């Protein structure tokens, strides 16, 4: 049993905050401190088992005892906030980053990922034993660092999944071919870790790789039975492969919400160990649905906790306020890590910036904010929280041009941030003046300061003879093609 104070778990999310040495630093401390106040457990970002197996240059490591001191410091901090700590151990196999000098690549196959990557060496028995030792040694370091639970990655197209998946495993020996052969080595890893440490173990799996030749739910139900027989304490059910179907792995806005929950539900019905549900869980309605429809044992909330570090506290009614929504855009989180800037968030300005928590101003002022787009609304809300008197001018609909962002197909989630700001304007009782601000308004208002947030206007090309031009009209419902 995991024995958490509630059903919420933060899954592993790559931060990219290390300085290239794999060590915990103040950025990690600050990030997890803010997010461990109400949640049941925090899973630290994926920990590399060897410096030659990094997915990103700034990844945290657990490959030697030098890492223990920082991990202990981080673990102690999270424990002080009442949450348990999970170490996510993963060997990327052929999916190690080919752009990082010194990385090496092994797999069940000698073929590279079809969407790019290095050509791996096909593993022999000696290599398998080395991998098992990596997992065991890393698990022991995790326990020595005070970590409570270990999660082993069996999914998402990484090494153990590269053995399980018939789309990747092309072996003709006892580790390839039939389902029982393909799961032999992954189960050897599990049993070796189980024998080495006396803590709860979670298996993270892809219930379906979403490709015709890959892993599918029927085999994963069978695999879940085997995991249960071998002593696993919980199964974390996700989907997709970082090689073949990364959108399913990352669960961004173009992926149908709830499909991963349905897969988890099918596994839950067939086994007797707890199942962790995951995948774009970013609202109170999602949590209600997971509990009422699927009777979820545990709920993993990742990017929702990036967008709003008090997400769980608000769900549990321990923190007041509207939930700042994750838009599933993957721009600041995944994009920031890929750009080498580290994880950030397009809706949460406090993530990976030098900005401080909002505090009351020393002297209070009367301020006009002109323009009710996202920037204007954020400015008005922040000023109000600092104690200022605020008038917000907007002649049209609050949200400005961002109201257009959610109109294209599969981008409906972008509307959530407009709805959030509208709710914040209302709950903060900000004076909304729905008219175009003119000079007399400013004079009569007797304002101490004015913030101009009027946005942009379309640039008209200086083409000779141009009389008619179009901008965003095609996004309006009556302009969109039908049928």
Short mmCIF file of C-alpha atoms in Angstrom, two decimals:
data_model
loop_
_atom_site.label_atom_id
_atom_site.label_comp_id
_atom_site.label_asym_id
_atom_site.label_seq_id
_atom_site.Cartn_x
_atom_site.Cartn_y
_atom_site.Cartn_z
CA UNK A 1 0.00 0.00 0.00
CA UNK A 2 1.13 3.52 -0.77
CA UNK A 3 -0.51 4.98 2.38
CA UNK A 4 -0.82 8.58 1.22
CA UNK A 5 -2.77 11.32 3.01
CA UNK A 6 -5.03 11.69 -0.04
CA UNK A 7 -5.47 10.24 -3.53
CA UNK A 8 -3.45 12.88 -5.41
CA UNK A 9 0.02 12.25 -6.82
CA UNK A 10 2.21 14.55 -8.87
CA UNK A 11 3.69 12.40 -11.66
CA UNK A 12 7.25 12.83 -12.97
CA UNK A 13 7.67 15.98 -15.05
CA UNK A 14 11.03 16.95 -16.52
CA UNK A 15 12.14 20.29 -15.08
CA UNK A 16 15.50 20.85 -16.74
CA UNK A 17 16.74 22.92 -13.80
CA UNK A 18 20.01 21.11 -13.09
CA UNK A 19 23.28 22.81 -14.03
CA UNK A 20 24.49 19.79 -15.99
CA UNK A 21 25.79 17.97 -12.92
CA UNK A 22 22.58 16.10 -12.10
CA UNK A 23 22.46 17.65 -8.62
CA UNK A 24 19.48 19.15 -6.79
CA UNK A 25 19.65 22.95 -6.59
CA UNK A 26 17.51 25.77 -5.22
CA UNK A 27 15.23 25.80 -8.28
CA UNK A 28 14.20 22.21 -7.56
CA UNK A 29 13.66 23.04 -3.89
CA UNK A 30 11.47 26.05 -4.69
CA UNK A 31 9.42 24.21 -7.31
CA UNK A 32 8.58 21.18 -5.18
CA UNK A 33 8.18 23.12 -1.93
CA UNK A 34 5.29 25.08 -3.42
CA UNK A 35 3.60 21.94 -4.77
CA UNK A 36 3.90 19.58 -1.80
CA UNK A 37 1.70 21.44 0.68
CA UNK A 38 -1.52 19.51 0.06
CA UNK A 39 -0.80 16.64 -2.34
CA UNK A 40 -0.43 13.02 -1.25
CA UNK A 41 2.88 12.37 -2.98
CA UNK A 42 5.40 14.12 -5.20
CA UNK A 43 7.23 12.20 -7.89
CA UNK A 44 10.57 13.88 -8.53
CA UNK A 45 11.45 14.41 -12.17
CA UNK A 46 12.80 11.30 -13.98
CA UNK A 47 16.20 10.44 -12.48
CA UNK A 48 18.90 9.22 -14.82
CA UNK A 49 20.54 5.94 -13.83
CA UNK A 50 23.79 6.79 -15.63
CA UNK A 51 25.14 10.08 -16.94
CA UNK A 52 25.24 8.46 -20.39
CA UNK A 53 21.48 7.93 -20.35
CA UNK A 54 20.22 11.49 -20.14
CA UNK A 55 17.19 12.69 -22.06
CA UNK A 56 18.02 16.33 -21.40
CA UNK A 57 21.36 17.87 -20.37
CA UNK A 58 19.88 19.44 -17.23
CA UNK A 59 18.24 16.27 -15.85
CA UNK A 60 18.55 15.15 -12.22
CA UNK A 61 20.57 11.99 -11.60
CA UNK A 62 20.71 9.13 -9.12
CA UNK A 63 23.71 7.39 -10.66
CA UNK A 64 26.15 7.81 -7.77
CA UNK A 65 26.24 8.58 -4.05
CA UNK A 66 27.20 12.20 -4.73
CA UNK A 67 23.53 12.79 -5.59
CA UNK A 68 22.27 11.59 -2.19
CA UNK A 69 22.83 14.77 -0.21
CA UNK A 70 20.71 16.91 -2.52
CA UNK A 71 18.02 14.26 -2.80
CA UNK A 72 17.90 13.99 1.00
CA UNK A 73 17.48 17.76 1.31
CA UNK A 74 14.66 17.74 -1.25
CA UNK A 75 12.99 14.71 0.33
CA UNK A 76 13.13 16.21 3.83
CA UNK A 77 11.51 19.40 2.57
CA UNK A 78 8.65 17.53 0.91
CA UNK A 79 8.17 15.41 4.04
CA UNK A 80 7.90 18.57 6.15
CA UNK A 81 4.95 19.58 3.99
CA UNK A 82 3.27 16.23 4.69
CA UNK A 83 3.69 14.58 1.30
CA UNK A 84 5.50 11.36 0.45
CA UNK A 85 8.26 11.21 -2.16
CA UNK A 86 8.42 8.93 -5.20
CA UNK A 87 11.57 8.26 -7.24
CA UNK A 88 10.83 7.59 -10.91
CA UNK A 89 13.50 5.27 -12.30
CA UNK A 90 13.72 4.97 -16.06
CA UNK A 91 16.23 3.64 -18.56
CA UNK A 92 15.58 5.31 -21.94
CA UNK A 93 17.34 2.65 -23.99
CA UNK A 94 17.46 3.79 -27.61
CA UNK A 95 15.59 6.99 -26.64
CA UNK A 96 18.55 8.57 -24.81
CA UNK A 97 19.28 11.97 -26.30
CA UNK A 98 21.67 11.58 -29.27
CA UNK A 99 22.71 15.24 -29.01
CA UNK A 100 24.26 14.83 -25.55
CA UNK A 101 27.97 13.92 -25.74
CA UNK A 102 28.79 10.66 -24.00
CA UNK A 103 25.32 9.15 -24.20
CA UNK A 104 25.05 5.50 -25.19
CA UNK A 105 22.18 3.57 -26.73
CA UNK A 106 21.01 0.00 -26.15
CA UNK A 107 17.72 -1.75 -26.76
CA UNK A 108 15.95 -5.00 -27.48
CA UNK A 109 16.65 -4.20 -31.13
CA UNK A 110 19.44 -2.71 -33.20
CA UNK A 111 17.04 -0.42 -35.06
CA UNK A 112 16.63 3.27 -34.28
CA UNK A 113 13.28 4.88 -33.53
CA UNK A 114 11.57 5.46 -36.88
CA UNK A 115 11.05 9.12 -36.01
CA UNK A 116 14.71 9.80 -35.30
CA UNK A 117 17.41 8.91 -32.82
CA UNK A 118 20.61 6.95 -32.55
CA UNK A 119 21.07 3.37 -33.72
CA UNK A 120 21.22 1.22 -30.57
CA UNK A 121 23.20 -1.90 -29.79
CA UNK A 122 21.04 -4.98 -29.41
CA UNK A 123 21.43 -6.07 -25.79
CA UNK A 124 23.10 -9.30 -24.82
CA UNK A 125 22.80 -10.99 -21.42
CA UNK A 126 25.74 -9.07 -19.96
CA UNK A 127 24.10 -5.77 -20.92
CA UNK A 128 20.85 -6.91 -19.33
CA UNK A 129 22.66 -7.69 -16.09
CA UNK A 130 24.27 -4.24 -16.18
CA UNK A 131 20.86 -2.62 -16.57
CA UNK A 132 19.43 -4.62 -13.67
CA UNK A 133 22.34 -3.48 -11.52
CA UNK A 134 21.66 0.15 -12.51
CA UNK A 135 18.05 -0.14 -11.39
CA UNK A 136 18.98 -1.90 -8.14
CA UNK A 137 21.78 0.52 -7.22
CA UNK A 138 19.58 3.52 -8.01
CA UNK A 139 16.72 2.09 -5.95
CA UNK A 140 19.07 1.63 -2.98
CA UNK A 141 20.27 5.25 -3.31
CA UNK A 142 16.65 6.41 -3.41
CA UNK A 143 15.89 4.60 -0.15
CA UNK A 144 19.10 5.91 1.42
CA UNK A 145 17.94 9.42 0.48
CA UNK A 146 14.69 8.96 2.41
CA UNK A 147 12.48 8.41 -0.61
CA UNK A 148 9.32 6.50 0.28
CA UNK A 149 8.21 4.88 -2.98
CA UNK A 150 9.88 3.82 -6.23
CA UNK A 151 8.20 3.96 -9.61
CA UNK A 152 9.61 1.84 -12.42
CA UNK A 153 8.97 2.93 -16.01
CA UNK A 154 7.64 0.06 -18.12
CA UNK A 155 5.95 2.28 -20.71
CA UNK A 156 6.20 5.31 -22.98
CA UNK A 157 8.59 3.68 -25.45
CA UNK A 158 11.56 3.52 -23.06
CA UNK A 159 13.86 0.52 -22.56
CA UNK A 160 11.59 -1.89 -20.68
CA UNK A 161 8.78 -0.99 -23.04
CA UNK A 162 11.14 -1.62 -25.97
CA UNK A 163 11.22 -5.25 -24.82
CA UNK A 164 7.46 -5.47 -24.26
CA UNK A 165 6.40 -3.82 -27.52
CA UNK A 166 6.08 -6.12 -30.55
CA UNK A 167 6.62 -3.04 -32.72
CA UNK A 168 10.18 -2.71 -31.39
CA UNK A 169 11.29 -6.11 -30.09
CA UNK A 170 12.48 -8.11 -33.10
CA UNK A 171 14.49 -10.69 -31.13
CA UNK A 172 14.39 -14.38 -31.92
CA UNK A 173 15.80 -15.56 -28.57
CA UNK A 174 14.04 -16.18 -25.26
CA UNK A 175 13.45 -12.42 -24.84
CA UNK A 176 11.52 -11.91 -28.08
CA UNK A 177 8.56 -13.25 -30.00
CA UNK A 178 5.75 -14.32 -27.68
CA UNK A 179 4.24 -12.07 -25.04
CA UNK A 180 5.71 -14.17 -22.24
CA UNK A 181 9.17 -13.90 -23.79
CA UNK A 182 8.90 -10.13 -24.32
CA UNK A 183 8.01 -9.45 -20.68
CA UNK A 184 10.72 -11.71 -19.23
CA UNK A 185 13.45 -9.10 -18.91
CA UNK A 186 11.19 -6.29 -17.61
CA UNK A 187 9.91 -8.64 -14.91
CA UNK A 188 13.51 -9.56 -14.02
CA UNK A 189 14.13 -5.87 -13.35
CA UNK A 190 11.04 -5.66 -11.15
CA UNK A 191 11.94 -8.74 -9.11
CA UNK A 192 15.53 -7.60 -8.61
CA UNK A 193 14.40 -4.19 -7.33
CA UNK A 194 11.72 -5.86 -5.19
CA UNK A 195 14.39 -8.05 -3.57
CA UNK A 196 16.79 -5.13 -3.06
CA UNK A 197 14.58 -2.58 -1.26
CA UNK A 198 11.72 -2.74 1.20
CA UNK A 199 9.52 0.12 -0.05
CA UNK A 200 6.36 0.29 -2.10
CA UNK A 201 6.78 -0.09 -5.86
CA UNK A 202 4.71 1.46 -8.64
CA UNK A 203 4.79 0.27 -12.25
CA UNK A 204 4.13 2.90 -14.90
CA UNK A 205 2.82 1.39 -18.12
CA UNK A 206 1.45 2.42 -21.48
CA UNK A 207 -1.90 0.68 -21.76
CA UNK A 208 -1.79 1.26 -25.50
CA UNK A 209 0.98 2.65 -27.73
CA UNK A 210 -1.62 3.87 -30.23
CA UNK A 211 0.04 2.20 -33.21
CA UNK A 212 -1.30 -0.91 -34.90
CA UNK A 213 1.83 -3.00 -34.38
CA UNK A 214 2.52 -1.85 -30.81
CA UNK A 215 1.35 -2.57 -27.28
CA UNK A 216 -2.42 -2.82 -26.82
CA UNK A 217 -4.75 -2.99 -23.85
CA UNK A 218 -5.33 -6.76 -23.95
CA UNK A 219 -1.65 -7.55 -23.40
CA UNK A 220 -1.38 -4.80 -20.80
CA UNK A 221 -4.21 -6.33 -18.79
CA UNK A 222 -2.27 -9.60 -18.86
CA UNK A 223 0.94 -7.78 -17.94
CA UNK A 224 -0.84 -6.05 -15.05
CA UNK A 225 -1.83 -9.46 -13.68
CA UNK A 226 1.84 -10.50 -13.81
CA UNK A 227 2.90 -7.27 -12.07
CA UNK A 228 0.36 -7.95 -9.35
CA UNK A 229 1.64 -11.51 -8.91
CA UNK A 230 5.20 -10.22 -8.60
CA UNK A 231 4.31 -7.88 -5.75
CA UNK A 232 3.71 -4.48 -7.37
CA UNK A 233 1.85 -2.06 -5.07
CA UNK A 234 0.16 0.14 -7.69
CA UNK A 235 -0.03 0.51 -11.47
CA UNK A 236 0.19 3.94 -13.11
CA UNK A 237 -1.68 3.70 -16.41
CA UNK A 238 -0.72 6.05 -19.24
CA UNK A 239 -0.59 5.71 -23.03
CA UNK A 240 1.61 6.34 -26.03
CA UNK A 241 5.28 6.09 -26.90
CA UNK A 242 7.93 8.81 -26.88
CA UNK A 243 9.15 7.34 -30.18
CA UNK A 244 6.03 6.63 -32.20
CA UNK A 245 3.18 8.57 -30.59
CA UNK A 246 4.58 11.33 -28.35
CA UNK A 247 1.34 13.38 -28.38
CA UNK A 248 -0.34 10.55 -26.45
CA UNK A 249 2.56 10.51 -24.00
CA UNK A 250 2.45 14.30 -23.49
CA UNK A 251 -1.38 14.47 -23.61
CA UNK A 252 -1.59 17.89 -25.26
CA UNK A 253 -4.72 19.58 -26.59
CA UNK A 254 -4.89 17.58 -29.84
CA UNK A 255 -5.39 14.28 -27.98
CA UNK A 256 -8.95 13.30 -26.99
CA UNK A 257 -9.33 13.88 -23.28
CA UNK A 258 -10.35 10.85 -21.24
CA UNK A 259 -9.08 8.05 -23.47
CA UNK A 260 -6.27 7.23 -21.02
CA UNK A 261 -8.82 7.16 -18.18
CA UNK A 262 -10.90 4.59 -20.05
CA UNK A 263 -7.83 2.39 -20.52
CA UNK A 264 -6.98 2.68 -16.82
CA UNK A 265 -10.55 1.76 -15.93
CA UNK A 266 -10.35 -1.43 -18.00
CA UNK A 267 -7.21 -2.49 -16.14
CA UNK A 268 -8.66 -1.52 -12.75
CA UNK A 269 -11.61 -3.86 -13.32
CA UNK A 270 -9.27 -6.83 -13.82
CA UNK A 271 -6.78 -6.48 -10.96
CA UNK A 272 -6.76 -6.07 -7.19
CA UNK A 273 -4.00 -3.47 -6.72
CA UNK A 274 -4.63 0.29 -6.87
CA UNK A 275 -4.59 2.02 -10.24
CA UNK A 276 -3.32 5.55 -10.80
CA UNK A 277 -5.27 7.55 -13.38
CA UNK A 278 -3.44 10.22 -15.39
CA UNK A 279 -3.80 12.41 -18.48
CA UNK A 280 -4.99 16.04 -18.76
CA UNK A 281 -6.66 16.08 -15.37
CA UNK A 282 -6.90 19.83 -14.90
CA UNK A 283 -10.28 20.75 -13.41
CA UNK A 284 -12.57 19.91 -10.52
CA UNK A 285 -15.00 18.38 -13.03
CA UNK A 286 -12.29 15.96 -14.17
CA UNK A 287 -11.65 14.87 -10.59
CA UNK A 288 -15.38 14.41 -9.93
CA UNK A 289 -15.75 12.32 -13.08
CA UNK A 290 -12.77 10.12 -12.23
CA UNK A 291 -14.15 9.40 -8.78
CA UNK A 292 -17.81 9.03 -9.71
CA UNK A 293 -17.51 7.15 -13.01
CA UNK A 294 -14.24 5.26 -12.59
CA UNK A 295 -13.84 5.05 -8.80
CA UNK A 296 -10.21 6.12 -9.19
CA UNK A 297 -7.83 4.87 -6.51
CA UNK A 298 -5.24 7.56 -7.18
CA UNK A 299 -5.22 10.59 -9.47
CA UNK A 300 -1.99 11.93 -10.98
CA UNK A 301 -2.01 15.67 -11.70
CA UNK A 302 1.11 17.00 -13.38
CA UNK A 303 0.85 20.05 -15.58
CA UNK A 304 -2.23 21.18 -13.66
CA UNK A 305 0.13 21.54 -10.68
CA UNK A 306 2.52 23.56 -12.82
CA UNK A 307 -0.22 25.95 -13.90
CA UNK A 308 -1.63 26.23 -10.37
CA UNK A 309 0.56 24.99 -7.54
CA UNK A 310 -2.52 25.03 -5.27
CA UNK A 311 -4.59 22.83 -7.59
CA UNK A 312 -4.95 20.01 -5.05
CA UNK A 313 -5.47 22.44 -2.17
CA UNK A 314 -8.34 24.06 -4.08
CA UNK A 315 -9.86 20.69 -5.01
CA UNK A 316 -9.77 19.70 -1.32
CA UNK A 317 -11.21 23.09 -0.27
CA UNK A 318 -8.10 23.87 1.75
CA UNK A 319 -7.20 26.86 -0.43
CA UNK A 320 -9.68 29.45 -1.64
CA UNK A 321 -9.77 30.73 -5.20
CA UNK A 322 -10.36 29.77 -8.80
CA UNK A 323 -8.13 27.12 -10.36
CA UNK A 324 -5.74 28.62 -12.89
CA UNK A 325 -6.15 26.15 -15.76
CA UNK A 326 -3.52 24.20 -17.65
CA UNK A 327 -4.31 24.71 -21.34
CA UNK A 328 -2.57 21.49 -22.49
CA UNK A 329 -0.57 23.63 -24.91
CA UNK A 330 2.80 22.11 -23.85
CA UNK A 331 4.53 25.35 -24.84
CA UNK A 332 6.03 26.52 -21.56
CA UNK A 333 6.48 23.11 -19.92
CA UNK A 334 7.60 20.73 -22.66
CA UNK A 335 8.66 23.58 -24.95
CA UNK A 336 10.74 25.28 -22.28
CA UNK A 337 12.59 22.08 -21.49
CA UNK A 338 13.23 21.33 -25.16
CA UNK A 339 14.52 24.86 -25.72
CA UNK A 340 17.01 24.37 -22.90
CA UNK A 341 15.37 27.05 -20.77
CA UNK A 342 13.86 24.69 -18.21
CA UNK A 343 10.21 24.12 -17.43
CA UNK A 344 8.04 27.23 -17.38
CA UNK A 345 4.33 27.89 -17.90
CA UNK A 346 2.46 30.26 -20.22
CA UNK A 347 -0.30 30.81 -17.65
CA UNK A 348 1.76 30.86 -14.43
CA UNK A 349 4.32 33.68 -14.39
CA UNK A 350 5.93 32.41 -11.18
CA UNK A 351 7.33 29.24 -12.76
CA UNK A 352 11.04 29.47 -13.59
CA UNK A 353 11.18 33.25 -13.30
CA UNK A 354 12.63 35.66 -10.78
CA UNK A 355 9.17 37.01 -9.97
CA UNK A 356 8.01 36.91 -6.36
CA UNK A 357 4.68 35.99 -4.83
CA UNK A 358 2.25 38.92 -4.89
CA UNK A 359 2.37 41.02 -1.75
CA UNK A 360 0.54 44.14 -0.56
CA UNK A 361 1.92 47.46 -1.82
CA UNK A 362 3.43 49.94 0.62
CA UNK A 363 1.39 52.83 -0.80
CA UNK A 364 -2.00 52.34 -2.40
CA UNK A 365 -3.02 54.02 -5.63
CA UNK A 366 -5.95 54.43 -7.97
CA UNK A 367 -5.04 52.90 -11.32
CA UNK A 368 -6.78 52.63 -14.70
CA UNK A 369 -6.10 49.62 -16.89
CA UNK A 370 -7.14 50.31 -20.46
CA UNK A 371 -7.80 47.14 -22.42
CA UNK A 372 -9.38 43.92 -21.19
CA UNK A 373 -7.37 41.31 -23.04
CA UNK A 374 -5.34 38.73 -21.14
CA UNK A 375 -2.57 41.20 -20.30
CA UNK A 376 -5.02 43.85 -19.13
CA UNK A 377 -6.98 41.40 -17.00
CA UNK A 378 -3.81 39.97 -15.44
CA UNK A 379 -2.60 43.49 -14.67
CA UNK A 380 -5.92 44.46 -13.10
CA UNK A 381 -6.05 41.32 -10.95
CA UNK A 382 -2.45 41.69 -9.78
CA UNK A 383 -2.95 45.35 -8.90
CA UNK A 384 -6.11 44.50 -6.98
CA UNK A 385 -4.32 41.76 -5.05
CA UNK A 386 -1.66 44.30 -4.13
CA UNK A 387 -4.40 46.46 -2.62
CA UNK A 388 -4.81 49.13 -5.28
CA UNK A 389 -8.13 50.55 -6.49
CA UNK A 390 -8.54 49.48 -10.11
CA UNK A 391 -10.80 50.49 -12.98
CA UNK A 392 -10.65 48.20 -16.01
CA UNK A 393 -11.81 49.68 -19.34
CA UNK A 394 -12.90 47.37 -22.16
CA UNK A 395 -15.26 48.42 -24.92
CA UNK A 396 -15.82 44.90 -26.26
CA UNK A 397 -15.71 41.40 -24.79
CA UNK A 398 -13.18 40.62 -22.06
CA UNK A 399 -10.42 38.43 -23.40
CA UNK A 400 -9.60 40.57 -26.40
CA UNK A 401 -8.05 38.87 -29.39
CA UNK A 402 -7.42 35.71 -27.36
CA UNK A 403 -11.13 34.97 -27.73
CA UNK A 404 -10.18 33.91 -31.27
CA UNK A 405 -7.53 31.44 -30.09
CA UNK A 406 -9.96 28.69 -29.10
CA UNK A 407 -11.93 28.73 -32.38
CA UNK A 408 -9.71 26.50 -34.56
CA UNK A 409 -10.30 22.74 -34.24
CA UNK A 410 -8.75 21.02 -31.19
CA UNK A 411 -7.88 24.30 -29.47
CA UNK A 412 -11.03 24.58 -27.37
CA UNK A 413 -9.00 24.32 -24.15
CA UNK A 414 -7.55 27.79 -24.78
CA UNK A 415 -10.93 29.26 -23.84
CA UNK A 416 -10.34 28.08 -20.26
CA UNK A 417 -7.87 30.88 -19.52
CA UNK A 418 -10.36 33.53 -20.67
CA UNK A 419 -13.04 31.98 -18.45
CA UNK A 420 -10.54 31.92 -15.56
CA UNK A 421 -9.69 35.60 -15.90
CA UNK A 422 -13.37 36.51 -16.15
CA UNK A 423 -14.02 34.63 -12.91
CA UNK A 424 -11.04 36.34 -11.27
CA UNK A 425 -12.29 39.80 -12.33
CA UNK A 426 -15.65 38.99 -10.77
CA UNK A 427 -14.34 37.42 -7.56
CA UNK A 428 -11.89 40.30 -7.00
CA UNK A 429 -14.76 42.74 -7.53
CA UNK A 430 -12.75 44.76 -10.02
CA UNK A 431 -14.68 47.72 -11.42
CA UNK A 432 -15.26 46.93 -15.09
CA UNK A 433 -16.15 49.91 -17.28
CA UNK A 434 -17.43 48.60 -20.59
CA UNK A 435 -16.70 51.51 -22.85
CA UNK A 436 -13.82 52.96 -24.80
CA UNK A 437 -11.67 55.02 -22.50
CA UNK A 438 -11.38 58.64 -23.65
CA UNK A 439 -9.48 61.62 -22.32
CA UNK A 440 -12.34 62.90 -20.18
CA UNK A 441 -12.62 59.50 -18.44
CA UNK A 442 -8.98 59.71 -17.45
CA UNK A 443 -9.32 63.29 -16.26
CA UNK A 444 -12.45 62.61 -14.21
CA UNK A 445 -11.00 59.40 -12.77
CA UNK A 446 -8.19 61.25 -11.04
CA UNK A 447 -5.89 58.25 -11.51
CA UNK A 448 -2.40 57.96 -10.05
CA UNK A 449 -1.29 55.73 -12.91
CA UNK A 450 -2.55 54.30 -16.19
CA UNK A 451 -1.64 50.96 -17.77
CA UNK A 452 -2.14 50.76 -21.52
CA UNK A 453 -3.06 47.21 -22.55
CA UNK A 454 -4.87 47.95 -25.77
CA UNK A 455 -3.17 45.20 -27.76
CA UNK A 456 -2.39 45.37 -31.48
CA UNK A 457 -4.23 46.14 -34.67
CA UNK A 458 -3.76 44.32 -37.99
CA UNK A 459 -0.98 45.61 -40.21
CA UNK A 460 -2.43 46.59 -43.59
CA UNK A 461 -0.03 45.77 -46.40
CA UNK A 462 0.79 48.81 -48.52
CA UNK A 463 -0.31 47.16 -51.75
CA UNK A 464 -1.34 49.57 -54.48
CA UNK A 465 -5.04 49.29 -55.22
CA UNK A 466 -5.85 47.23 -52.11
CA UNK A 467 -9.36 48.16 -51.00
CA UNK A 468 -10.66 45.03 -49.28
CA UNK A 469 -8.71 42.84 -46.89
CA UNK A 470 -9.51 40.16 -44.34
CA UNK A 471 -8.02 39.37 -40.96
CA UNK A 472 -9.63 36.86 -38.58
CA UNK A 473 -13.16 36.91 -39.97
CA UNK A 474 -12.74 33.36 -41.27
CA UNK A 475 -12.73 32.10 -37.67
CA UNK A 476 -16.28 33.27 -37.04
CA UNK A 477 -18.86 30.49 -37.03
CA UNK A 478 -20.73 31.88 -40.05
CA UNK A 479 -17.51 31.97 -42.07
CA UNK A 480 -16.24 28.48 -41.28
CA UNK A 481 -16.88 25.75 -43.91
CA UNK A 482 -19.57 23.23 -43.03
CA UNK A 483 -20.21 19.62 -43.99
#
